[in-house]
Coordinates of C-alpha atoms and ligand atoms in Angstrom, one line a residue:
X1 CA 8.2 -22.1 -29.1
X2 CA 7.0 -20.0 -26.1
X3 CA 3.8 -18.0 -26.0
X4 CA 3.0 -14.3 -26.3
X5 CA -0.3 -12.1 -24.6
X6 CA -0.8 -9.3 -25.4
X7 CA -3.7 -6.7 -24.2
X8 CA -4.4 -2.7 -24.5
X9 CA -8.2 -1.0 -23.8
X10 CA -10.1 0.0 -20.6
X11 CA -10.0 -4.0 -18.8
X12 CA -7.1 -4.0 -16.6
X13 CA -4.7 -6.1 -18.7
X14 CA -3.8 -8.9 -15.6
X15 CA -6.0 -11.5 -15.5
X16 CA -6.6 -11.1 -19.6
X17 CA -3.1 -12.3 -19.6
X18 CA -2.9 -14.7 -16.7
X19 CA -5.2 -16.5 -18.0
X20 CA -4.3 -16.0 -21.9
X21 CA -0.8 -17.4 -20.9
X22 CA -2.8 -20.4 -19.0
X23 CA -4.3 -21.3 -23.0
X24 CA -0.5 -21.2 -24.2
X25 CA 0.7 -22.8 -21.5
X26 CA 1.5 -25.7 -23.9
X27 CA 4.1 -24.0 -26.5
X28 CA 6.2 -23.7 -23.2
X29 CA 5.9 -24.0 -19.6
X30 CA 9.7 -23.3 -18.1
X31 CA 9.3 -19.7 -17.4
X32 CA 6.8 -17.3 -17.2
X33 CA 6.6 -13.2 -17.1
X34 CA 4.7 -10.2 -17.9
X35 CA 4.5 -6.5 -18.1
X36 CA 2.2 -4.0 -17.1
X37 CA 1.9 0.3 -17.7
X38 CA 0.2 1.2 -14.8
X39 CA -1.6 4.6 -14.3
X40 CA 1.3 6.3 -12.9
X41 CA 3.3 5.4 -16.2
X42 CA 5.7 2.7 -14.6
X43 CA 6.3 0.1 -16.2
X44 CA 6.4 -3.6 -14.1
X45 CA 8.3 -6.7 -14.5
X46 CA 7.6 -9.6 -13.6
X47 CA 9.0 -13.1 -14.0
X48 CA 9.7 -16.3 -12.9
X49 CA 11.2 -19.6 -13.2
X50 CA 8.4 -22.4 -13.8
X51 CA 5.0 -22.6 -14.6
X52 CA 2.1 -19.8 -15.0
X53 CA 1.0 -19.9 -11.4
X54 CA 4.6 -19.4 -10.1
X55 CA 3.9 -16.2 -11.8
X56 CA 0.8 -15.4 -10.1
X57 CA 2.2 -16.1 -7.0
X58 CA 4.8 -14.0 -7.2
X59 CA 2.6 -11.1 -8.8
X60 CA 0.4 -11.4 -4.8
X61 CA 0.3 -8.3 -3.1
X62 CA 2.7 -6.5 -5.6
X63 CA 0.8 -3.6 -8.1
X64 CA -0.3 -5.6 -10.8
X65 CA -2.3 -2.6 -12.5
X66 CA -2.5 -1.2 -15.9
X67 CA -5.0 -1.4 -18.8
X68 CA -1.7 -2.5 -21.1
X69 CA 0.2 -5.5 -20.8
X70 CA 2.8 -8.1 -22.4
X71 CA 2.9 -11.6 -21.1
X72 CA 5.6 -14.5 -22.1
X73 CA 5.8 -18.1 -21.5
X74 CA 8.6 -19.7 -22.2
X75 CA 10.3 -23.1 -23.4
X76 CA 14.4 -22.2 -23.2
X77 CA 16.2 -22.1 -26.3
X78 CA 19.4 -19.9 -25.2
X79 CA 19.9 -19.7 -21.7
X80 CA 18.8 -22.0 -19.2
X81 CA 15.2 -21.6 -17.6
X82 CA 15.8 -18.9 -14.8
X83 CA 14.1 -15.6 -13.3
X84 CA 16.6 -13.8 -16.0
X85 CA 16.2 -15.2 -18.3
X86 CA 11.9 -14.7 -18.3
X87 CA 11.0 -13.1 -20.6
X88 CA 9.5 -10.2 -20.5
X89 CA 13.5 -8.4 -20.6
X90 CA 14.2 -5.1 -19.8
X91 CA 16.1 -2.0 -22.5
X92 CA 18.8 0.3 -21.1
X93 CA 16.5 2.8 -19.5
X94 CA 13.6 -0.1 -18.6
X95 CA 11.3 2.0 -20.5
X96 CA 11.3 -0.6 -23.1
X97 CA 10.3 -3.7 -22.2
X98 CA 10.4 -7.0 -25.1
X99 CA 8.7 -10.2 -25.8
X100 CA 9.8 -12.9 -28.1
X101 CA 8.4 -16.3 -29.1
X102 CA 11.0 -17.5 -31.9
X103 CA 15.3 -17.4 -32.6
X104 CA 17.6 -15.2 -33.0
X105 CA 20.3 -16.7 -35.1
X106 CA 22.9 -13.6 -35.3
X107 CA 22.5 -12.7 -32.1
X108 CA 26.0 -13.2 -30.7
X109 CA 27.2 -10.5 -33.6
X110 CA 24.6 -8.4 -32.8
X111 CA 25.5 -8.1 -29.2
X112 CA 28.9 -7.9 -28.7
X113 CA 28.5 -4.4 -31.3
X114 CA 26.2 -3.2 -28.3
X115 CA 28.5 -4.1 -25.8
X116 CA 31.4 -2.3 -27.8
X117 CA 28.3 0.4 -27.3
X118 CA 28.7 0.2 -23.5
X119 CA 25.6 -2.0 -23.4
X120 CA 24.9 -4.4 -20.6
X121 CA 23.3 -7.4 -21.1
X122 CA 21.9 -9.6 -17.5
X123 CA 20.6 -12.5 -19.2
X124 CA 22.0 -15.3 -22.1
X125 CA 19.0 -14.9 -23.8
X126 CA 19.8 -14.5 -27.5
X127 CA 16.6 -12.3 -27.0
X128 CA 17.4 -9.7 -25.2
X129 CA 19.8 -8.2 -27.8
X130 CA 16.5 -7.5 -29.4
X131 CA 14.5 -4.7 -27.1
X132 CA 18.6 -3.1 -26.4
X133 CA 19.3 -2.5 -30.3
X134 CA 15.8 -1.2 -30.2
X135 CA 16.2 1.4 -28.0
X136 CA 20.0 1.9 -28.9
X137 CA 19.0 2.9 -32.7
X138 CA 15.5 4.9 -31.4
X139 CA 18.5 6.8 -29.6
X140 CA 20.9 7.2 -32.2
X141 CA 18.5 7.9 -35.1
X142 CA 16.0 10.1 -32.6
X143 CA 13.4 8.5 -34.9
X144 CA 10.2 7.3 -33.4
X145 CA 9.5 3.8 -31.8
X146 CA 8.4 1.8 -34.5
X147 CA 10.7 3.2 -37.5
X148 CA 13.3 1.8 -34.3
X149 CA 11.5 -1.3 -34.7
X150 CA 11.5 -1.5 -38.8
X151 CA 15.5 -0.6 -38.7
X152 CA 16.1 -3.2 -36.1
X153 CA 14.2 -5.7 -37.1
X154 CA 15.8 -5.9 -40.5
X155 CA 19.5 -6.4 -38.9
X156 CA 17.8 -9.5 -37.8
X157 CA 18.5 -13.3 -38.9
X158 CA 15.8 -15.9 -37.6
X159 CA 12.4 -16.6 -36.9
X160 CA 10.8 -14.1 -34.4
X161 CA 7.0 -13.1 -33.3
X162 CA 8.1 -9.9 -30.1
X163 CA 5.9 -7.6 -28.7
X164 CA 6.7 -4.5 -27.2
X165 CA 5.4 -1.8 -24.7
X166 CA 7.1 1.3 -24.1
X167 CA 6.3 3.5 -20.3
X168 CA 6.7 7.3 -23.0
X169 CA 3.7 5.8 -25.8
X170 CA 0.9 3.9 -22.6
X171 CA -1.3 3.5 -25.1
X172 CA 0.3 1.8 -27.9
X173 CA 1.3 -2.0 -28.6
X174 CA 4.1 -2.4 -31.6
X175 CA 4.4 -6.5 -32.3
X176 CA 6.2 -7.4 -35.6
X177 CA 6.4 -11.2 -36.7
X178 CA 8.9 -13.2 -38.9
X179 CA 7.7 -17.0 -38.9
X180 CA 5.9 -17.5 -35.1
X181 CA 2.6 -16.9 -34.9
X182 CA 0.6 -13.6 -33.8
X183 CA -2.8 -13.0 -34.1
X184 CA -4.3 -9.8 -32.9
X185 CA -8.3 -9.5 -32.0
X186 CA -10.4 -6.5 -32.2
X187 CA -12.6 -6.2 -29.9
X188 CA -14.6 -3.3 -29.2
X189 CA -12.2 -0.6 -27.7
X190 CA -10.0 -2.5 -26.8
X191 CA -6.9 -5.0 -28.4
X192 CA -5.6 -8.7 -27.7
X193 CA -2.8 -9.9 -28.7
X194 CA -1.6 -13.8 -28.7
X195 CA 0.9 -16.7 -30.3
X196 CA -2.6 -18.5 -31.9
X197 CA -6.6 -17.4 -31.6
X198 CA -7.3 -19.8 -28.4
X199 CA -5.9 -16.5 -25.5
X200 CA -8.4 -14.2 -27.6
X201 CA -11.7 -16.2 -28.2
X202 CA -13.4 -15.8 -25.8
X203 CA -13.8 -11.6 -26.3
X204 CA -13.6 -11.4 -29.7
X205 CA -13.6 -13.0 -32.7
X206 CA -12.2 -10.5 -35.3
X207 CA -8.7 -11.5 -36.1
X208 CA -5.8 -10.1 -37.6
X209 CA -3.1 -13.3 -38.6
X210 CA -0.5 -11.3 -39.1
X211 CA 1.8 -12.4 -42.2
X212 CA 5.5 -12.3 -42.5
X213 CA 7.7 -9.4 -42.0
X214 CA 4.9 -7.4 -40.8
X215 CA 4.4 -5.1 -38.0
X216 CA 1.4 -3.9 -36.3
X217 CA 0.8 -0.5 -34.5
X218 CA -2.1 -1.4 -32.6
X219 CA -3.4 1.8 -30.4
X220 CA -6.2 2.2 -28.3
X221 CA -7.1 5.8 -30.3
X222 CA -6.3 4.7 -33.9
X223 CA -6.6 1.1 -34.4
X224 CA -4.7 -1.3 -36.3
X225 CA -1.6 0.0 -38.7
X226 CA 0.0 -3.0 -40.2
X227 CA 3.3 -2.5 -42.5
X228 CA 6.2 -4.4 -44.1
X229 CA 9.3 -4.2 -43.3
X230 CA 10.2 -2.2 -46.1
X231 CA 7.5 0.0 -44.7
X232 CA 4.8 -1.0 -47.1
X233 CA 1.9 0.6 -45.7
X234 CA -0.9 -3.6 -46.1
X235 CA -4.4 -3.5 -45.2
X236 CA -4.2 -6.1 -42.7
X237 CA -7.5 -9.2 -43.8
X238 CA -10.1 -9.5 -40.3
X239 CA -11.0 -12.9 -40.1
X240 CA -14.2 -14.3 -37.9
X241 CA -12.7 -17.5 -36.2
X242 CA -15.0 -20.4 -34.9
X243 CA -13.5 -21.3 -31.8
X244 CA -15.7 -23.0 -29.1
X245 CA -14.4 -22.2 -25.4
X246 CA -15.8 -24.9 -24.6
X247 CA -13.8 -26.8 -26.8
X248 CA -11.0 -25.2 -24.5
X249 CA -11.5 -26.6 -21.5
X250 CA -11.1 -29.9 -19.7
X251 CA -14.5 -31.1 -19.7
X252 CA -14.1 -33.7 -16.6
X253 CA -11.1 -35.6 -17.4
X254 CA -8.6 -35.2 -14.8
X255 CA -5.9 -34.3 -18.0
X256 CA -6.8 -32.5 -21.5
X257 CA -5.0 -36.2 -22.6
X258 CA -7.8 -38.6 -21.5
X259 CA -10.2 -35.8 -22.6
X260 CA -9.3 -35.3 -26.6
X261 CA -8.6 -39.6 -26.4
X262 CA -11.7 -39.9 -25.4
X263 CA -12.8 -37.3 -27.8
X264 CA -11.2 -38.9 -30.8
X265 CA -15.1 -41.1 -31.9
X266 CA -16.6 -37.4 -31.9
X267 CA -13.9 -35.6 -34.0
X268 CA -13.0 -38.7 -36.7
X269 CA -16.9 -38.0 -37.3
X270 CA -16.7 -34.1 -37.5
X271 CA -13.6 -35.3 -39.6
X272 CA -15.2 -36.9 -42.1
X273 CA -18.9 -35.3 -41.6
X274 CA -19.3 -34.0 -45.8
X275 CA -16.4 -36.1 -46.8
X276 CA -17.4 -39.5 -46.6
X277 CA -21.1 -39.8 -48.0
X278 CA -22.0 -43.9 -47.3
X279 CA -25.7 -43.3 -48.8
X280 CA -23.9 -42.1 -52.3
X281 CA -21.0 -44.5 -51.4
X282 CA -18.3 -41.6 -52.0
X283 CA -15.3 -39.3 -50.9
X284 CA -15.2 -36.4 -51.4
X285 CA -12.7 -34.1 -50.3
X286 CA -12.6 -30.5 -51.8
X287 CA -8.8 -30.3 -52.6
X288 CA -9.0 -32.6 -54.2
X289 CA -11.5 -31.8 -57.0
X290 CA -9.9 -28.3 -57.5
X291 CA -6.8 -29.8 -58.1
X292 CA -7.5 -33.0 -59.9
X293 CA -5.8 -33.1 -63.1
X294 CA -2.5 -31.9 -60.6
X295 CA -2.8 -34.7 -58.3
X296 CA -3.7 -37.2 -61.6
X297 CA 0.3 -36.5 -62.7
X298 CA 2.0 -36.8 -60.1
X299 CA 5.2 -39.2 -60.7
X300 CA 5.3 -39.7 -56.8
X301 CA 4.5 -38.3 -53.6
X302 CA 6.1 -37.2 -51.1
X303 CA 5.4 -36.3 -47.1
X304 CA 6.4 -34.2 -45.1
X305 CA 6.5 -33.4 -41.6
X306 CA 7.5 -34.1 -37.9
X307 CA 7.0 -36.3 -34.7
X308 CA 3.4 -38.1 -34.5
X309 CA 2.5 -36.5 -37.8
X310 CA 5.4 -38.6 -39.3
X311 CA 3.9 -41.4 -38.4
X312 CA 0.2 -40.7 -39.9
X313 CA 2.0 -39.9 -42.5
X314 CA 3.8 -43.2 -42.9
X315 CA 0.5 -44.7 -42.5
X316 CA 0.0 -42.5 -45.4
X317 CA 2.8 -44.4 -47.7
X318 CA 1.1 -47.3 -47.0
X319 CA -2.5 -46.0 -48.5
X320 CA -1.4 -43.9 -50.9
X321 CA 0.6 -46.6 -52.1
X322 CA -1.8 -49.5 -51.6
X323 CA -4.7 -47.4 -53.6
X324 CA -3.3 -45.2 -55.9
X325 CA -0.5 -47.4 -56.9
X326 CA 2.1 -43.8 -57.4
X327 CA 5.4 -44.6 -55.6
X328 CA 5.8 -42.0 -51.9
X329 CA 8.9 -41.3 -49.4
X330 CA 8.1 -39.8 -46.1
X331 CA 10.9 -37.7 -45.1
X332 CA 11.3 -35.8 -41.6
X333 CA 11.0 -32.7 -42.9
X334 CA 14.4 -31.2 -41.2
X335 CA 16.1 -34.1 -42.5
X336 CA 14.1 -33.3 -46.7
X337 CA 15.1 -29.4 -45.9
X338 CA 19.2 -30.0 -44.9
X339 CA 19.9 -32.4 -47.4
X340 CA 20.2 -32.2 -51.4
X341 CA 16.9 -33.6 -51.9
X342 CA 15.6 -34.2 -55.3
X343 CA 12.0 -33.3 -55.9
X344 CA 10.4 -31.9 -59.6
X345 CA 7.7 -29.9 -60.5
X346 CA 6.3 -33.1 -61.4
X347 CA 6.4 -33.9 -57.5
X348 CA 2.8 -33.5 -55.0
X349 CA 3.9 -32.5 -51.3
X350 CA 2.2 -33.7 -48.5
X351 CA 3.1 -31.5 -46.1
X352 CA 1.0 -32.9 -42.0
X353 CA 1.1 -30.9 -39.5
X354 CA -1.3 -30.9 -36.3
X355 CA 0.2 -27.0 -35.2
X356 CA 0.8 -25.4 -38.8
X357 CA 3.8 -23.6 -37.4
X358 CA 6.1 -26.8 -36.7
X359 CA 9.8 -24.5 -38.2
X360 CA 11.3 -27.4 -40.2
X361 CA 8.2 -28.2 -41.6
X362 CA 7.6 -24.4 -43.1
X363 CA 10.6 -24.6 -44.2
X364 CA 10.7 -27.9 -45.6
X365 CA 7.3 -26.5 -48.1
X366 CA 9.5 -23.6 -48.7
X367 CA 12.2 -25.9 -50.5
X368 CA 9.7 -28.1 -52.7
X369 CA 7.7 -24.4 -53.5
X370 CA 11.0 -22.8 -54.2
X371 CA 11.7 -26.4 -57.3
X372 CA 7.9 -26.7 -58.2
X373 CA 6.5 -28.9 -56.7
X374 CA 2.3 -28.6 -55.6
X375 CA 2.0 -28.3 -52.1
X376 CA -1.2 -29.7 -50.7
X377 CA -1.4 -29.3 -46.5
X378 CA -2.8 -31.9 -44.0
X379 CA -2.8 -29.2 -40.8
X380 CA -5.7 -28.9 -37.3
X381 CA -5.0 -25.6 -36.8
X382 CA -6.7 -23.1 -39.0
X383 CA -5.3 -19.9 -39.6
X384 CA -1.9 -21.5 -39.1
X385 CA 1.3 -20.7 -41.1
X386 CA 0.4 -23.9 -43.3
X387 CA -2.3 -23.8 -44.8
X388 CA -1.7 -19.9 -45.8
X389 CA 2.0 -21.9 -47.7
X390 CA 0.6 -24.6 -49.7
X391 CA -1.0 -24.7 -52.7
X392 CA -4.4 -26.9 -51.1
X393 CA -5.1 -28.4 -48.4
X394 CA -7.4 -30.6 -45.9
X395 CA -8.0 -29.2 -42.0
X396 CA -9.1 -32.4 -40.2
X397 CA -11.1 -30.8 -38.1
X398 CA -10.8 -32.9 -34.7
X399 CA -10.6 -29.6 -32.5
X400 CA -7.8 -27.6 -30.5
X401 CA -5.2 -30.3 -29.4
X402 CA -4.3 -29.2 -26.6
X403 CA -2.2 -31.7 -23.9
X404 CA 1.2 -31.9 -25.8
X405 CA 1.2 -35.5 -26.8
X406 CA -1.1 -35.9 -29.7
X407 CA -3.8 -38.0 -30.0
X408 CA -7.0 -36.7 -32.1
X409 CA -4.7 -35.3 -34.1
X410 CA -3.1 -38.4 -34.9
X411 CA -6.5 -40.1 -35.7
X412 CA -7.5 -37.4 -37.2
X413 CA -4.5 -36.8 -39.8
X414 CA -4.8 -41.1 -40.4
X415 CA -8.0 -40.3 -41.7
X416 CA -7.9 -37.4 -43.8
X417 CA -4.7 -39.7 -45.8
X418 CA -7.4 -42.0 -46.3
X419 CA -10.1 -39.9 -47.6
X420 CA -6.9 -38.7 -49.5
X421 CA -6.1 -42.0 -50.7
X422 CA -9.7 -43.3 -51.5
X423 CA -11.0 -40.3 -53.0
X424 CA -7.4 -40.4 -55.3
X425 CA -7.6 -43.6 -56.2
X426 CA -11.3 -43.3 -57.7
X427 CA -10.1 -40.3 -59.1
X428 CA -7.5 -42.2 -61.0
X429 CA -9.7 -44.5 -61.4
X430 CA -8.1 -47.6 -60.6
X431 CA -10.0 -49.4 -57.5
X432 CA -12.7 -51.7 -57.1
X433 CA -15.9 -51.1 -56.8
X434 CA -16.5 -53.5 -54.1
X435 CA -13.3 -52.3 -52.7
X436 CA -14.1 -48.8 -52.3
X437 CA -17.7 -49.5 -50.9
X438 CA -16.0 -52.0 -48.2
X439 CA -13.8 -49.3 -48.0
X440 CA -16.8 -46.3 -47.3
X441 CA -19.0 -49.0 -45.2
X442 CA -16.3 -49.5 -42.8
X443 CA -14.9 -46.3 -42.2
X444 CA -17.8 -44.9 -41.2
X445 CA -17.7 -47.7 -38.4
X446 CA -14.6 -46.4 -36.8
X447 CA -16.0 -44.1 -34.9
X448 CA -18.3 -46.7 -33.3
X449 CA -16.2 -49.6 -33.2
X450 CA -13.0 -46.3 -30.9
X451 CA -16.4 -46.3 -28.8
X452 CA -15.9 -49.9 -28.3
X453 CA -12.0 -50.1 -27.3
X454 CA -11.8 -46.5 -25.2
X455 CA -14.4 -49.4 -22.6
X456 CA -11.4 -50.6 -21.9
X457 CA -10.4 -48.3 -20.5
X458 CA -10.4 -48.9 -17.2
X459 CA -8.3 -52.3 -17.0
X460 CA -5.5 -50.1 -19.4
X461 CA -5.3 -48.5 -16.4
X462 CA -4.8 -52.3 -14.7
X463 CA -2.6 -53.1 -16.6
X464 CA -0.3 -49.8 -16.6
X465 CA -0.3 -50.6 -12.8
X466 CA 1.8 -53.7 -13.7
X467 CA 4.5 -52.0 -15.4
X468 CA 5.1 -49.0 -14.0
X469 CA 8.6 -50.0 -12.8
X470 CA 9.2 -50.5 -16.7
X471 CA 13.1 -49.1 -17.3
X472 CA 12.4 -49.7 -21.2
X473 CA 10.1 -51.2 -24.0
X474 CA 9.6 -52.6 -26.9
X475 CA 6.6 -51.8 -29.2
X476 CA 6.4 -53.9 -31.7
X477 CA 4.1 -54.6 -35.1
X478 CA 3.8 -55.8 -38.7
X479 CA 2.6 -53.3 -42.3
X480 CA 0.0 -50.8 -41.5
X481 CA -0.1 -51.4 -37.7
X482 CA 4.1 -50.7 -37.3
X483 CA 3.6 -47.1 -37.8
X484 CA 1.2 -47.6 -34.4
X485 CA 4.0 -49.6 -32.6
X486 CA 6.6 -45.9 -33.7
X487 CA 3.9 -43.7 -32.4
X488 CA 3.0 -46.2 -29.4
X489 CA 6.7 -45.9 -28.4
X490 CA 6.4 -41.8 -28.8
X491 CA 3.9 -41.1 -26.3
X492 CA 5.7 -43.4 -23.8
X493 CA 8.9 -41.5 -24.1
X494 CA 7.0 -38.5 -24.2
X495 CA 4.8 -38.6 -21.3
X496 CA 6.3 -41.6 -19.0
X497 CA 9.7 -41.0 -19.6
X498 CA 10.6 -44.2 -20.0
X499 CA 13.0 -45.5 -23.2
X500 CA 10.5 -47.5 -25.8
X501 CA 11.7 -49.0 -29.4
X502 CA 9.6 -48.8 -32.6
X503 CA 10.0 -51.6 -34.3
X504 CA 8.5 -54.1 -37.2
X505 CA 7.9 -56.8 -35.9
X506 CA 10.4 -58.9 -38.1
X507 CA 13.3 -56.5 -37.2
X508 CA 13.3 -57.8 -34.0
X509 CA 15.8 -60.4 -34.8
X510 CA 18.1 -58.2 -36.3
X511 CA 18.7 -56.5 -33.3
X512 CA 15.9 -55.4 -30.4
X513 CA 15.7 -59.3 -29.6
X514 CA 19.0 -59.3 -27.2
X515 CA 17.3 -56.7 -25.4
X516 CA 14.4 -59.2 -24.2
X517 CA 14.3 -61.2 -21.4
X518 CA 12.0 -61.8 -18.1
X519 CA 12.0 -58.0 -17.5
X520 CA 11.4 -56.8 -20.6
X521 CA 8.3 -55.6 -21.8
X522 CA 7.3 -55.9 -25.3
X523 CA 4.0 -54.3 -26.7
X524 CA 2.4 -56.3 -30.0
X525 CA 0.1 -55.1 -32.0
X526 CA -1.2 -58.7 -33.2
X527 CA -5.1 -58.1 -35.1
X528 CA -6.1 -60.8 -37.3
X529 CA -4.6 -59.5 -40.6
X530 CA -3.1 -60.7 -43.1
X531 CA 0.0 -60.7 -41.0
X532 CA -1.5 -62.3 -38.7
X533 CA 0.5 -65.3 -38.9
X534 CA 3.9 -63.6 -38.8
X535 CA 3.3 -61.6 -36.0
X536 CA 2.0 -64.7 -33.7
X537 CA 6.3 -66.3 -34.8
X538 CA 7.5 -62.9 -33.8
X539 CA 5.7 -63.1 -30.3
X540 CA 7.0 -66.9 -29.6
X541 CA 10.4 -65.5 -30.6
X542 CA 9.9 -63.0 -27.4
X543 CA 7.8 -65.7 -25.6
X544 CA 10.6 -68.1 -26.0
X545 CA 12.9 -65.7 -24.6
X546 CA 10.3 -64.8 -21.6
X547 CA 10.1 -61.1 -22.4
X548 CA 6.4 -59.8 -20.8
X549 CA 4.2 -59.3 -23.9
X550 CA 1.5 -56.8 -24.1
X551 CA -0.9 -58.1 -27.3
X552 CA -3.3 -55.6 -28.6
X553 CA -5.4 -58.2 -30.0
X554 CA -9.3 -58.9 -31.9
X555 CA -12.1 -60.1 -29.7
X556 CA -12.9 -63.9 -29.2
X557 CA -8.2 -64.4 -30.0
X558 CA -8.1 -67.1 -27.8
X559 CA -4.7 -68.5 -29.0
X560 CA -3.1 -65.1 -28.4
X561 CA -4.9 -64.9 -24.9
X562 CA -2.4 -68.0 -23.9
X563 CA 0.4 -67.0 -25.2
X564 CA 0.1 -63.2 -24.0
X565 CA 1.3 -62.3 -20.7
X566 CA -2.2 -59.8 -21.0
X567 CA -4.5 -59.1 -23.4
X568 CA -6.4 -55.6 -25.0
X569 CA -9.7 -56.6 -27.5
X570 CA -10.0 -54.6 -29.9
X571 CA -13.1 -54.8 -32.9
X572 CA -12.1 -55.9 -35.8
X573 CA -11.6 -53.6 -39.4
X574 CA -9.5 -53.8 -42.9
X575 CA -6.2 -54.0 -42.4
X576 CA -6.4 -50.5 -43.7
X577 CA -7.9 -49.4 -41.0
X578 CA -6.4 -50.7 -38.1
X579 CA -4.0 -48.3 -37.1
X580 CA -7.7 -46.2 -36.1
X581 CA -8.4 -48.5 -34.1
X582 CA -5.2 -49.6 -32.4
X583 CA -3.8 -47.0 -31.4
X584 CA -6.7 -46.3 -28.9
X585 CA -5.2 -49.0 -26.3
X586 CA -1.5 -47.1 -27.3
X587 CA -2.8 -44.1 -26.0
X588 CA -4.6 -44.9 -23.2
X589 CA -1.5 -47.5 -22.0
X590 CA 1.4 -44.9 -22.5
X591 CA -1.4 -42.6 -20.8
X592 CA -1.9 -44.3 -17.5
X593 CA 1.9 -45.6 -17.4
X594 CA 2.3 -42.3 -16.7
X595 CA 0.2 -41.0 -14.9
X596 CA 1.0 -43.7 -12.1
X597 CA 4.6 -42.3 -12.6
X598 CA 3.1 -39.1 -10.9
X599 CA 4.0 -37.4 -14.3
X600 CA 2.4 -34.6 -15.6
X601 CA 0.6 -36.3 -18.8
X602 CA -0.7 -32.5 -20.4
X603 CA 3.1 -30.6 -19.7
X604 CA 6.3 -33.1 -20.2
X605 CA 9.5 -32.0 -19.7
X606 CA 11.7 -30.2 -22.5
X607 CA 8.4 -30.8 -24.6
X608 CA 5.9 -28.1 -26.1
X609 CA 3.0 -28.5 -28.5
X610 CA 4.0 -25.8 -30.9
X611 CA 7.7 -25.7 -31.9
X612 CA 8.4 -22.9 -33.5
X613 CA 12.1 -23.3 -33.6
X614 CA 14.2 -26.0 -35.9
Ligands
G6P1 C1 6.2 -31.6 -31.6 C2 4.7 -32.4 -30.3 C3 4.2 -33.4 -31.0 C4 4.4 -33.2 -33.3 C5 5.3 -32.2 -33.2 C6 5.0 -32.1 -34.8 O1 7.1 -32.0 -31.0 O2 5.1 -32.4 -29.2 O3 3.5 -34.2 -30.1 O4 3.8 -34.5 -33.3 O5 6.0 -31.6 -32.7 O6 3.9 -30.8 -35.0 P1 3.0 -30.6 -35.8 O7 2.6 -29.7 -35.2 O8 4.0 -29.9 -37.2 O9 2.2 -32.1 -35.8

């Protein structure tokens, strides 16, 4: 979590840093700060509690000049969100300022040692330890700053992306990373720095993605030099990043989340482009073609993910077990990494992550690799960490997702998992030809069917007004739509702060039914699939207890229109593709309820888009 931006060049750094922080606010937004070295080599640090806009107000009228600077937007881990705990942190002499994304696990120990040397701490953060440690080593060893950073980082346990500026060296940024991401942009006589490519892309497409245990010295005159923490020099690979600035803007929508919900038809077309071929009746994923034998030999597939990605993983299990007849386990990455998970070289692990940076998922991948498993990544963020540590994988190609609550990344992940299941089933020769053709045809129709659902946006907005009173919600579904119920409940919790539970509809009678009264809204995913009649029976049970039913139904389902209090119609498709359609009204309902309640839907409290801490 936390976003990092940096600049050194000929331009004034302040506007570049502020714009960059806005782009990275999805990573954290409880406080923000920046440090600039002006033409007199004075180092000014400004920071405030709250969002980047508060920082802008705070800096008004103050000296914001300087062609070198670093900036930070925080998501608190150690120490409450406050001005004092915001980054950058000064060193004792105030010659150095440092920003950090990650967690220093042995900070308490290091802090004690530094305090014993007479160093006073002003904040409650783990980060402040770093800046004092670096300066202490620098003064003690009378070395240069880069060596001091190296020596300090070798004493640190934990995760970090850091950036440092030093007023005695006003043309140099020193940066380093371990586990938290860091990207360097190479412009024409200027250099940029950020936690991801989004703040850099409008200035240059040439980027270096720093690797773990690497430290980079970015000097205005001599450029970028990279070495490992053990001092071995490395030649950095410069990549060209094709990201459209337009994709990062709201494009006329009031929120990124709504824009991203509406983008889904286009996104899924992009996701399937070159992969699903209706004319040739084929589905191809390069990663399956390249690793066919390994995948065919899989005894078992283990899906690892967190949050919304875990929900898409659960749909993946249903798809892969149905079509490929391979047993699939779906695990929270955070649980997998700390229990005695049994993994063998004949297992294939699928790691799913929108950001490609989730700390628990990364650690789980590392563990699976150590045990010999082959790891397949499903990610959205190109150039992020997970695609670099997996053996192979497929990008979902839905474009940058800025709203913290995941929408288009979810449907993109489910689409890739569908293509995965179909392509592997075909490679295994266990799917009937007609079924395969039906699936391809139906899959290609999904974007248009989502467009139809989006036409109900206004109706769902009206419905949302009725339910702003609610303090609880229950979401129920069966089969492929059970994970959709989980995801619908998660969306509502995340952005409206209404407590919501997702359940398999039949499980309701084993507990949640006790909660149902005339106040309780119950959302049913009740499309006419093979479990339809069973879901209708569950609905009757809720009706008998006077629950208020909102049902997602297929067009023209008059029976349910009578039974439910409110219905949202969606087009029919095959059972296995229903999540792609039925998750859309879930997203819209959560969005509109949160808007009615006046919540910040794009940046909900306490959450962050990229969770780089465990
Ligand atoms: C955070 C986000 C969620 C996301 C989860 C996993 O909690 O707020 O939207 O589902 O992380 O993130 P990933 O990037 O690994 O999919």
